[in-house]
Amino acid sequence: MARFIFGRVVQSLILLCLVSMIGFAVLHLAPGGPLAQFALVPGMSQADIARIAAQMGLDRPLPIQYWEWFTRLLLGDWGNSYRDSQPVLSVIGSRLGATLQLMVTATLIAIVLGVWIGVMGAIRRYSIFDYLGTIGAMIALSIPTFWFGLVMIYIFSVKLGWLPSGNRSTVGDGSFFDYAYHLIAPSIVLALVEVAVWSRYMRSSMLDVINQDFIRTARAKGLPERVVLFHHTMRNALLPMITLAGLELPVLLSGALVTETVFTWPGMGRLFLDSLGYRDYPVVMGILMFSAVLVLVGNLLADCFCAIADPRIRLD
């Protein structure tokens, strides 16, 4: 088991280095650059821009810039924001809680509804419920996140007035119920695609397990159907779901970016878009690296849980 975990950690570190190289190169080779905002200032000369570039270290070759940034990153110095000179870790930390709150809520909704729909669809195969679940999943996978968010705002905020149209809380009210009230619409929008994915995977996994010989043996031994379903079938059907949980992290992060923008949610997704607009590259790279670490850790944990649940997966 230790050898298995060590191998996965080494692979994750190599992949993280490749992500940092590609992200840094693409970001700094894109048209414009962080100095473009200074060129728009009236009275700014080329000499002034060259001086600012020297102060920011942008006049050195790109490989040297990357090496200096990466070495500081390993020492815990993620740099300072170009916009307000605040440490990147402080800027990300101020938005991290909102994003995690949204992602955790959406994940719980997706797992509970997705697993229930998938299990019921497998048990009642080819029933009206199964057909409705399949059609609903296809519709959910086809709807763009931003469009569904705008529809939610138009119907439940503008027309009915049931839900707030955006923000994380009401000004002057920081109660738990106020936070939960503002969380309803964005979490449902973010969870929509995940519910469809979880339900389809859970249904397929359940059908695969139901047809196995040990399930027929359990029924032949006279075990109650409830015991066969929950103790034997679901325990084995949930194993692929552990891997799916790790693979869905990038989808959640990308969905959170769109959802936070639509609902003006003060999280990392909105911060990422704002930083791109201001060409605040240290913050953009910080969010990129943090997201990459989050995804890799999620996949690593999923692999470890799968290896614990099924010893055949281990390499040693």
mmCIF file of C-alpha atoms in Angstrom:
data_model
loop_
_atom_site.group_PDB
_atom_site.id
_atom_site.type_symbol
_atom_site.label_atom_id
_atom_site.label_comp_id
_atom_site.label_asym_id
_atom_site.label_seq_id
_atom_site.Cartn_x
_atom_site.Cartn_y
_atom_site.Cartn_z
ATOM 1 C CA MET A 1 0.000 0.000 0.000
ATOM 2 C CA ALA A 2 2.846 2.395 0.835
ATOM 3 C CA ARG A 3 4.450 1.742 -2.536
ATOM 4 C CA PHE A 4 1.137 2.412 -4.271
ATOM 5 C CA ILE A 5 0.681 5.763 -2.487
ATOM 6 C CA PHE A 6 4.304 6.774 -3.125
ATOM 7 C CA GLY A 7 3.938 6.096 -6.842
ATOM 8 C CA ARG A 8 0.747 8.156 -7.042
ATOM 9 C CA VAL A 9 2.373 11.059 -5.147
ATOM 10 C CA VAL A 10 5.370 11.087 -7.508
ATOM 11 C CA GLN A 11 3.076 11.082 -10.551
ATOM 12 C CA SER A 12 1.038 13.944 -9.062
ATOM 13 C CA LEU A 13 4.153 16.052 -8.396
ATOM 14 C CA ILE A 14 5.424 15.557 -11.952
ATOM 15 C CA LEU A 15 2.027 16.501 -13.359
ATOM 16 C CA LEU A 16 1.897 19.564 -11.112
ATOM 17 C CA CYS A 17 5.252 20.756 -12.460
ATOM 18 C CA LEU A 18 4.038 20.305 -16.038
ATOM 19 C CA VAL A 19 0.850 22.248 -15.268
ATOM 20 C CA SER A 20 2.871 25.118 -13.800
ATOM 21 C CA MET A 21 5.187 25.259 -16.834
ATOM 22 C CA ILE A 22 2.379 25.210 -19.393
ATOM 23 C CA GLY A 23 0.233 27.691 -17.463
ATOM 24 C CA PHE A 24 3.101 30.119 -16.917
ATOM 25 C CA ALA A 25 4.177 29.985 -20.566
ATOM 26 C CA VAL A 26 0.671 30.387 -22.011
ATOM 27 C CA LEU A 27 -0.166 33.229 -19.655
ATOM 28 C CA HIS A 28 2.998 35.235 -20.312
ATOM 29 C CA LEU A 29 3.071 34.616 -24.065
ATOM 30 C CA ALA A 30 -0.527 35.778 -24.532
ATOM 31 C CA PRO A 31 -1.019 39.148 -26.309
ATOM 32 C CA GLY A 32 -0.952 42.167 -24.054
ATOM 33 C CA GLY A 33 0.709 41.100 -20.852
ATOM 34 C CA PRO A 34 0.694 42.731 -17.419
ATOM 35 C CA LEU A 35 2.273 45.914 -18.790
ATOM 36 C CA ALA A 36 -0.646 46.588 -21.155
ATOM 37 C CA GLN A 37 -2.633 48.333 -18.418
ATOM 38 C CA PHE A 38 0.206 50.823 -17.864
ATOM 39 C CA ALA A 39 0.372 51.655 -21.569
ATOM 40 C CA LEU A 40 -3.166 53.057 -21.343
ATOM 41 C CA VAL A 41 -2.233 55.587 -18.651
ATOM 42 C CA PRO A 42 -2.027 59.101 -20.133
ATOM 43 C CA GLY A 43 1.522 60.434 -20.225
ATOM 44 C CA MET A 44 3.136 57.026 -19.756
ATOM 45 C CA SER A 45 6.295 56.806 -21.860
ATOM 46 C CA GLN A 46 8.224 53.762 -23.037
ATOM 47 C CA ALA A 47 10.958 54.592 -20.542
ATOM 48 C CA ASP A 48 8.432 54.532 -17.717
ATOM 49 C CA ILE A 49 7.075 51.167 -18.921
ATOM 50 C CA ALA A 50 10.619 49.790 -19.159
ATOM 51 C CA ARG A 51 11.327 50.941 -15.597
ATOM 52 C CA ILE A 52 8.152 49.301 -14.308
ATOM 53 C CA ALA A 53 9.051 46.095 -16.182
ATOM 54 C CA ALA A 54 12.481 46.074 -14.519
ATOM 55 C CA GLN A 55 10.920 46.602 -11.082
ATOM 56 C CA MET A 56 8.464 43.740 -11.642
ATOM 57 C CA GLY A 57 11.144 41.465 -13.098
ATOM 58 C CA LEU A 58 9.375 41.226 -16.443
ATOM 59 C CA ASP A 59 12.390 42.289 -18.478
ATOM 60 C CA ARG A 60 14.205 38.987 -17.904
ATOM 61 C CA PRO A 61 13.892 35.904 -20.172
ATOM 62 C CA LEU A 62 10.793 33.824 -19.611
ATOM 63 C CA PRO A 63 12.634 30.684 -18.330
ATOM 64 C CA ILE A 64 14.389 32.789 -15.684
ATOM 65 C CA GLN A 65 11.087 34.395 -14.684
ATOM 66 C CA TYR A 66 9.534 30.945 -14.336
ATOM 67 C CA TRP A 67 12.410 29.546 -12.284
ATOM 68 C CA GLU A 68 12.371 32.502 -9.888
ATOM 69 C CA TRP A 69 8.587 32.258 -9.525
ATOM 70 C CA PHE A 70 8.665 28.476 -9.019
ATOM 71 C CA THR A 71 11.428 28.580 -6.399
ATOM 72 C CA ARG A 72 9.553 31.262 -4.451
ATOM 73 C CA LEU A 73 6.410 29.139 -4.770
ATOM 74 C CA LEU A 74 8.142 26.159 -3.151
ATOM 75 C CA LEU A 75 9.238 28.397 -0.270
ATOM 76 C CA GLY A 76 5.675 29.573 0.319
ATOM 77 C CA ASP A 77 6.015 32.972 -1.372
ATOM 78 C CA TRP A 78 3.351 33.081 -4.090
ATOM 79 C CA GLY A 79 4.091 36.716 -4.923
ATOM 80 C CA ASN A 80 1.977 39.834 -4.648
ATOM 81 C CA SER A 81 -1.005 40.979 -6.647
ATOM 82 C CA TYR A 82 -0.293 43.535 -9.373
ATOM 83 C CA ARG A 83 -3.595 45.238 -8.624
ATOM 84 C CA ASP A 84 -3.365 45.990 -4.886
ATOM 85 C CA SER A 85 0.072 44.577 -3.877
ATOM 86 C CA GLN A 86 -1.579 42.125 -1.467
ATOM 87 C CA PRO A 87 0.005 38.661 -1.015
ATOM 88 C CA VAL A 88 -1.500 36.154 -3.424
ATOM 89 C CA LEU A 89 -2.192 33.645 -0.649
ATOM 90 C CA SER A 90 -4.140 36.279 1.278
ATOM 91 C CA VAL A 91 -6.165 37.207 -1.806
ATOM 92 C CA ILE A 92 -7.006 33.548 -2.529
ATOM 93 C CA GLY A 93 -7.682 32.814 1.138
ATOM 94 C CA SER A 94 -10.251 35.600 1.302
ATOM 95 C CA ARG A 95 -12.259 33.919 -1.500
ATOM 96 C CA LEU A 96 -11.571 30.259 -0.742
ATOM 97 C CA GLY A 97 -14.292 29.863 1.880
ATOM 98 C CA ALA A 98 -17.053 31.013 -0.461
ATOM 99 C CA THR A 99 -15.965 28.631 -3.226
ATOM 100 C CA LEU A 100 -15.636 25.643 -0.886
ATOM 101 C CA GLN A 101 -19.040 26.404 0.585
ATOM 102 C CA LEU A 102 -20.601 26.397 -2.865
ATOM 103 C CA MET A 103 -18.736 23.287 -4.060
ATOM 104 C CA VAL A 104 -19.438 21.214 -0.931
ATOM 105 C CA THR A 105 -23.153 22.068 -0.995
ATOM 106 C CA ALA A 106 -23.439 21.299 -4.705
ATOM 107 C CA THR A 107 -21.543 18.024 -4.250
ATOM 108 C CA LEU A 108 -23.818 16.877 -1.443
ATOM 109 C CA ILE A 109 -26.895 17.677 -3.518
ATOM 110 C CA ALA A 110 -25.440 15.861 -6.530
ATOM 111 C CA ILE A 111 -24.444 12.743 -4.561
ATOM 112 C CA VAL A 112 -27.723 12.392 -2.677
ATOM 113 C CA LEU A 113 -30.002 13.004 -5.667
ATOM 114 C CA GLY A 114 -27.749 11.284 -8.204
ATOM 115 C CA VAL A 115 -27.297 8.100 -6.177
ATOM 116 C CA TRP A 116 -31.008 7.919 -5.351
ATOM 117 C CA ILE A 117 -32.085 8.434 -8.970
ATOM 118 C CA GLY A 118 -29.503 5.923 -10.195
ATOM 119 C CA VAL A 119 -30.470 3.248 -7.667
ATOM 120 C CA MET A 120 -34.198 3.670 -8.282
ATOM 121 C CA GLY A 121 -33.618 3.638 -12.040
ATOM 122 C CA ALA A 122 -31.698 0.359 -11.798
ATOM 123 C CA ILE A 123 -34.252 -1.287 -9.529
ATOM 124 C CA ARG A 124 -37.172 -0.123 -11.686
ATOM 125 C CA ARG A 125 -35.466 -0.679 -14.995
ATOM 126 C CA TYR A 126 -37.455 0.435 -18.066
ATOM 127 C CA SER A 127 -40.172 1.938 -15.864
ATOM 128 C CA ILE A 128 -41.608 5.432 -16.244
ATOM 129 C CA PHE A 129 -39.271 6.632 -13.474
ATOM 130 C CA ASP A 130 -36.267 5.186 -15.314
ATOM 131 C CA TYR A 131 -37.265 6.827 -18.590
ATOM 132 C CA LEU A 132 -37.884 10.174 -16.882
ATOM 133 C CA GLY A 133 -34.492 9.926 -15.141
ATOM 134 C CA THR A 134 -32.749 9.214 -18.445
ATOM 135 C CA ILE A 135 -34.493 12.061 -20.250
ATOM 136 C CA GLY A 136 -33.832 14.451 -17.359
ATOM 137 C CA ALA A 137 -30.138 13.524 -17.311
ATOM 138 C CA MET A 138 -29.788 14.147 -21.046
ATOM 139 C CA ILE A 139 -31.496 17.537 -20.713
ATOM 140 C CA ALA A 140 -29.325 18.493 -17.726
ATOM 141 C CA LEU A 141 -26.134 17.558 -19.597
ATOM 142 C CA SER A 142 -27.252 19.651 -22.583
ATOM 143 C CA ILE A 143 -28.135 22.851 -20.703
ATOM 144 C CA PRO A 144 -25.300 25.409 -20.428
ATOM 145 C CA THR A 145 -24.592 26.382 -16.839
ATOM 146 C CA PHE A 146 -24.747 30.134 -17.478
ATOM 147 C CA TRP A 147 -28.110 29.815 -19.259
ATOM 148 C CA PHE A 148 -29.656 27.777 -16.463
ATOM 149 C CA GLY A 149 -28.345 30.292 -13.937
ATOM 150 C CA LEU A 150 -29.927 33.193 -15.804
ATOM 151 C CA VAL A 151 -33.224 31.291 -16.055
ATOM 152 C CA MET A 152 -33.138 30.631 -12.294
ATOM 153 C CA ILE A 153 -32.570 34.313 -11.607
ATOM 154 C CA TYR A 154 -35.324 35.400 -14.002
ATOM 155 C CA ILE A 155 -37.956 32.987 -12.666
ATOM 156 C CA PHE A 156 -37.241 32.709 -8.944
ATOM 157 C CA SER A 157 -35.744 36.162 -8.319
ATOM 158 C CA VAL A 158 -37.255 38.586 -10.828
ATOM 159 C CA LYS A 159 -40.703 37.066 -11.390
ATOM 160 C CA LEU A 160 -41.491 35.198 -8.165
ATOM 161 C CA GLY A 161 -39.147 36.966 -5.746
ATOM 162 C CA TRP A 162 -38.485 33.746 -3.830
ATOM 163 C CA LEU A 163 -34.684 33.738 -4.016
ATOM 164 C CA PRO A 164 -31.974 36.423 -4.094
ATOM 165 C CA SER A 165 -30.448 37.162 -7.490
ATOM 166 C CA GLY A 166 -26.853 37.131 -6.294
ATOM 167 C CA ASN A 167 -24.201 37.772 -3.634
ATOM 168 C CA ARG A 168 -23.343 35.584 -0.674
ATOM 169 C CA SER A 169 -25.353 37.360 2.011
ATOM 170 C CA THR A 170 -27.516 40.381 2.691
ATOM 171 C CA VAL A 171 -25.661 43.507 3.753
ATOM 172 C CA GLY A 172 -25.874 43.785 7.531
ATOM 173 C CA ASP A 173 -27.137 40.216 7.989
ATOM 174 C CA GLY A 174 -24.547 37.488 8.517
ATOM 175 C CA SER A 175 -26.768 34.813 9.993
ATOM 176 C CA PHE A 176 -26.623 31.151 9.024
ATOM 177 C CA PHE A 177 -30.087 31.227 7.492
ATOM 178 C CA ASP A 178 -29.195 34.232 5.355
ATOM 179 C CA TYR A 179 -26.108 32.447 3.993
ATOM 180 C CA ALA A 180 -28.173 29.303 3.335
ATOM 181 C CA TYR A 181 -30.880 31.403 1.633
ATOM 182 C CA HIS A 182 -28.351 32.908 -0.790
ATOM 183 C CA LEU A 183 -26.755 29.498 -1.366
ATOM 184 C CA ILE A 184 -29.874 27.767 -2.707
ATOM 185 C CA ALA A 185 -29.880 29.008 -6.314
ATOM 186 C CA PRO A 186 -26.131 28.823 -7.139
ATOM 187 C CA SER A 187 -25.720 25.395 -5.522
ATOM 188 C CA ILE A 188 -28.654 23.976 -7.506
ATOM 189 C CA VAL A 189 -27.240 25.405 -10.743
ATOM 190 C CA LEU A 190 -23.782 23.999 -10.029
ATOM 191 C CA ALA A 191 -25.187 20.599 -8.997
ATOM 192 C CA LEU A 192 -27.405 20.176 -12.070
ATOM 193 C CA VAL A 193 -24.817 18.518 -14.322
ATOM 194 C CA GLU A 194 -23.364 16.539 -11.435
ATOM 195 C CA VAL A 195 -26.759 15.020 -10.586
ATOM 196 C CA ALA A 196 -27.071 13.827 -14.190
ATOM 197 C CA VAL A 197 -23.570 12.320 -14.197
ATOM 198 C CA TRP A 198 -23.925 10.590 -10.822
ATOM 199 C CA SER A 199 -27.341 9.163 -11.679
ATOM 200 C CA ARG A 200 -26.138 7.674 -14.973
ATOM 201 C CA TYR A 201 -22.985 6.171 -13.486
ATOM 202 C CA MET A 202 -24.849 4.835 -10.456
ATOM 203 C CA ARG A 203 -27.530 3.221 -12.613
ATOM 204 C CA SER A 204 -24.949 1.497 -14.826
ATOM 205 C CA SER A 205 -22.905 0.349 -11.847
ATOM 206 C CA MET A 206 -25.973 -1.021 -10.086
ATOM 207 C CA LEU A 207 -27.064 -2.943 -13.183
ATOM 208 C CA ASP A 208 -23.599 -4.471 -13.524
ATOM 209 C CA VAL A 209 -23.602 -5.663 -9.926
ATOM 210 C CA ILE A 210 -27.208 -6.901 -9.942
ATOM 211 C CA ASN A 211 -26.365 -9.343 -12.728
ATOM 212 C CA GLN A 212 -23.407 -10.858 -10.858
ATOM 213 C CA ASP A 213 -23.495 -14.453 -9.601
ATOM 214 C CA PHE A 214 -23.036 -13.558 -5.919
ATOM 215 C CA ILE A 215 -26.237 -11.459 -6.005
ATOM 216 C CA ARG A 216 -28.207 -14.398 -7.389
ATOM 217 C CA THR A 217 -26.621 -16.596 -4.717
ATOM 218 C CA ALA A 218 -27.645 -14.163 -1.974
ATOM 219 C CA ARG A 219 -31.221 -14.198 -3.206
ATOM 220 C CA ALA A 220 -31.187 -17.993 -3.511
ATOM 221 C CA LYS A 221 -30.114 -18.236 0.128
ATOM 222 C CA GLY A 222 -33.326 -16.455 1.084
ATOM 223 C CA LEU A 223 -31.915 -13.109 2.164
ATOM 224 C CA PRO A 224 -34.435 -10.246 2.259
ATOM 225 C CA GLU A 225 -34.409 -8.023 -0.831
ATOM 226 C CA ARG A 226 -33.506 -4.992 1.305
ATOM 227 C CA VAL A 227 -30.374 -6.759 2.589
ATOM 228 C CA VAL A 228 -29.416 -7.882 -0.918
ATOM 229 C CA LEU A 229 -29.905 -4.367 -2.256
ATOM 230 C CA PHE A 230 -28.166 -2.283 0.397
ATOM 231 C CA HIS A 231 -25.629 -4.697 1.895
ATOM 232 C CA HIS A 232 -24.437 -6.538 -1.199
ATOM 233 C CA THR A 233 -25.410 -4.577 -4.314
ATOM 234 C CA MET A 234 -24.886 -0.950 -3.280
ATOM 235 C CA ARG A 235 -21.599 -1.589 -1.452
ATOM 236 C CA ASN A 236 -20.066 -3.003 -4.615
ATOM 237 C CA ALA A 237 -21.761 -0.519 -6.944
ATOM 238 C CA LEU A 238 -20.377 2.469 -5.012
ATOM 239 C CA LEU A 239 -16.744 1.520 -5.707
ATOM 240 C CA PRO A 240 -16.630 3.213 -9.161
ATOM 241 C CA MET A 241 -18.323 6.253 -7.605
ATOM 242 C CA ILE A 242 -15.257 6.860 -5.444
ATOM 243 C CA THR A 243 -13.158 7.308 -8.584
ATOM 244 C CA LEU A 244 -15.876 9.462 -10.129
ATOM 245 C CA ALA A 245 -15.784 11.819 -7.140
ATOM 246 C CA GLY A 246 -12.136 12.605 -7.835
ATOM 247 C CA LEU A 247 -12.652 12.987 -11.583
ATOM 248 C CA GLU A 248 -15.546 15.408 -11.098
ATOM 249 C CA LEU A 249 -13.462 17.954 -9.191
ATOM 250 C CA PRO A 250 -12.286 19.746 -12.370
ATOM 251 C CA VAL A 251 -15.900 19.894 -13.570
ATOM 252 C CA LEU A 252 -16.963 21.437 -10.274
ATOM 253 C CA LEU A 253 -14.184 24.010 -10.426
ATOM 254 C CA SER A 254 -15.002 25.037 -13.985
ATOM 255 C CA GLY A 255 -18.715 25.095 -13.182
ATOM 256 C CA ALA A 256 -18.059 27.202 -10.088
ATOM 257 C CA LEU A 257 -16.268 29.761 -12.263
ATOM 258 C CA VAL A 258 -19.382 30.267 -14.403
ATOM 259 C CA THR A 259 -21.850 30.000 -11.521
ATOM 260 C CA GLU A 260 -19.976 32.526 -9.383
ATOM 261 C CA THR A 261 -19.919 34.971 -12.267
ATOM 262 C CA VAL A 262 -23.660 34.660 -12.936
ATOM 263 C CA PHE A 263 -24.646 34.989 -9.273
ATOM 264 C CA THR A 264 -21.876 37.491 -8.360
ATOM 265 C CA TRP A 265 -20.676 34.957 -5.795
ATOM 266 C CA PRO A 266 -17.442 36.238 -4.164
ATOM 267 C CA GLY A 267 -15.393 33.094 -4.732
ATOM 268 C CA MET A 268 -12.234 32.047 -6.539
ATOM 269 C CA GLY A 269 -14.005 31.659 -9.893
ATOM 270 C CA ARG A 270 -15.046 35.280 -9.967
ATOM 271 C CA LEU A 271 -11.623 36.302 -8.674
ATOM 272 C CA PHE A 272 -10.021 34.356 -11.533
ATOM 273 C CA LEU A 273 -12.028 36.197 -14.190
ATOM 274 C CA ASP A 274 -11.433 39.580 -12.546
ATOM 275 C CA SER A 275 -7.699 38.879 -12.349
ATOM 276 C CA LEU A 276 -7.612 37.882 -16.015
ATOM 277 C CA GLY A 277 -9.304 41.145 -16.924
ATOM 278 C CA TYR A 278 -6.744 43.123 -14.932
ATOM 279 C CA ARG A 279 -3.911 40.876 -16.176
ATOM 280 C CA ASP A 280 -3.023 40.181 -12.564
ATOM 281 C CA TYR A 281 -0.810 37.220 -13.438
ATOM 282 C CA PRO A 282 0.438 36.329 -9.928
ATOM 283 C CA VAL A 283 -3.150 35.864 -8.731
ATOM 284 C CA VAL A 284 -4.109 33.962 -11.895
ATOM 285 C CA MET A 285 -1.163 31.595 -11.505
ATOM 286 C CA GLY A 286 -1.894 31.218 -7.811
ATOM 287 C CA ILE A 287 -5.494 30.178 -8.515
ATOM 288 C CA LEU A 288 -4.318 27.856 -11.298
ATOM 289 C CA MET A 289 -1.816 26.130 -9.027
ATOM 290 C CA PHE A 290 -4.251 25.926 -6.124
ATOM 291 C CA SER A 291 -6.898 24.395 -8.370
ATOM 292 C CA ALA A 292 -4.368 21.926 -9.797
ATOM 293 C CA VAL A 293 -3.309 20.877 -6.288
ATOM 294 C CA LEU A 294 -6.951 20.472 -5.277
ATOM 295 C CA VAL A 295 -7.703 18.282 -8.293
ATOM 296 C CA LEU A 296 -4.580 16.150 -7.860
ATOM 297 C CA VAL A 297 -5.208 15.659 -4.140
ATOM 298 C CA GLY A 298 -8.805 14.689 -4.893
ATOM 299 C CA ASN A 299 -7.699 12.121 -7.457
ATOM 300 C CA LEU A 300 -5.001 10.817 -5.111
ATOM 301 C CA LEU A 301 -7.502 10.361 -2.286
ATOM 302 C CA ALA A 302 -9.910 8.640 -4.671
ATOM 303 C CA ASP A 303 -7.171 6.207 -5.753
ATOM 304 C CA CYS A 304 -6.262 5.491 -2.127
ATOM 305 C CA PHE A 305 -9.883 4.870 -1.117
ATOM 306 C CA CYS A 306 -10.338 2.571 -4.109
ATOM 307 C CA ALA A 307 -7.176 0.653 -3.158
ATOM 308 C CA ILE A 308 -8.451 0.285 0.402
ATOM 309 C CA ALA A 309 -11.892 -0.858 -0.755
ATOM 310 C CA ASP A 310 -10.506 -3.218 -3.413
ATOM 311 C CA PRO A 311 -7.032 -4.690 -2.680
ATOM 312 C CA ARG A 312 -6.730 -5.852 -6.299
ATOM 313 C CA ILE A 313 -6.036 -2.253 -7.316
ATOM 314 C CA ARG A 314 -2.843 -2.054 -5.278
ATOM 315 C CA LEU A 315 0.416 -2.450 -7.120
ATOM 316 C CA ASP A 316 2.398 -4.085 -4.324
#
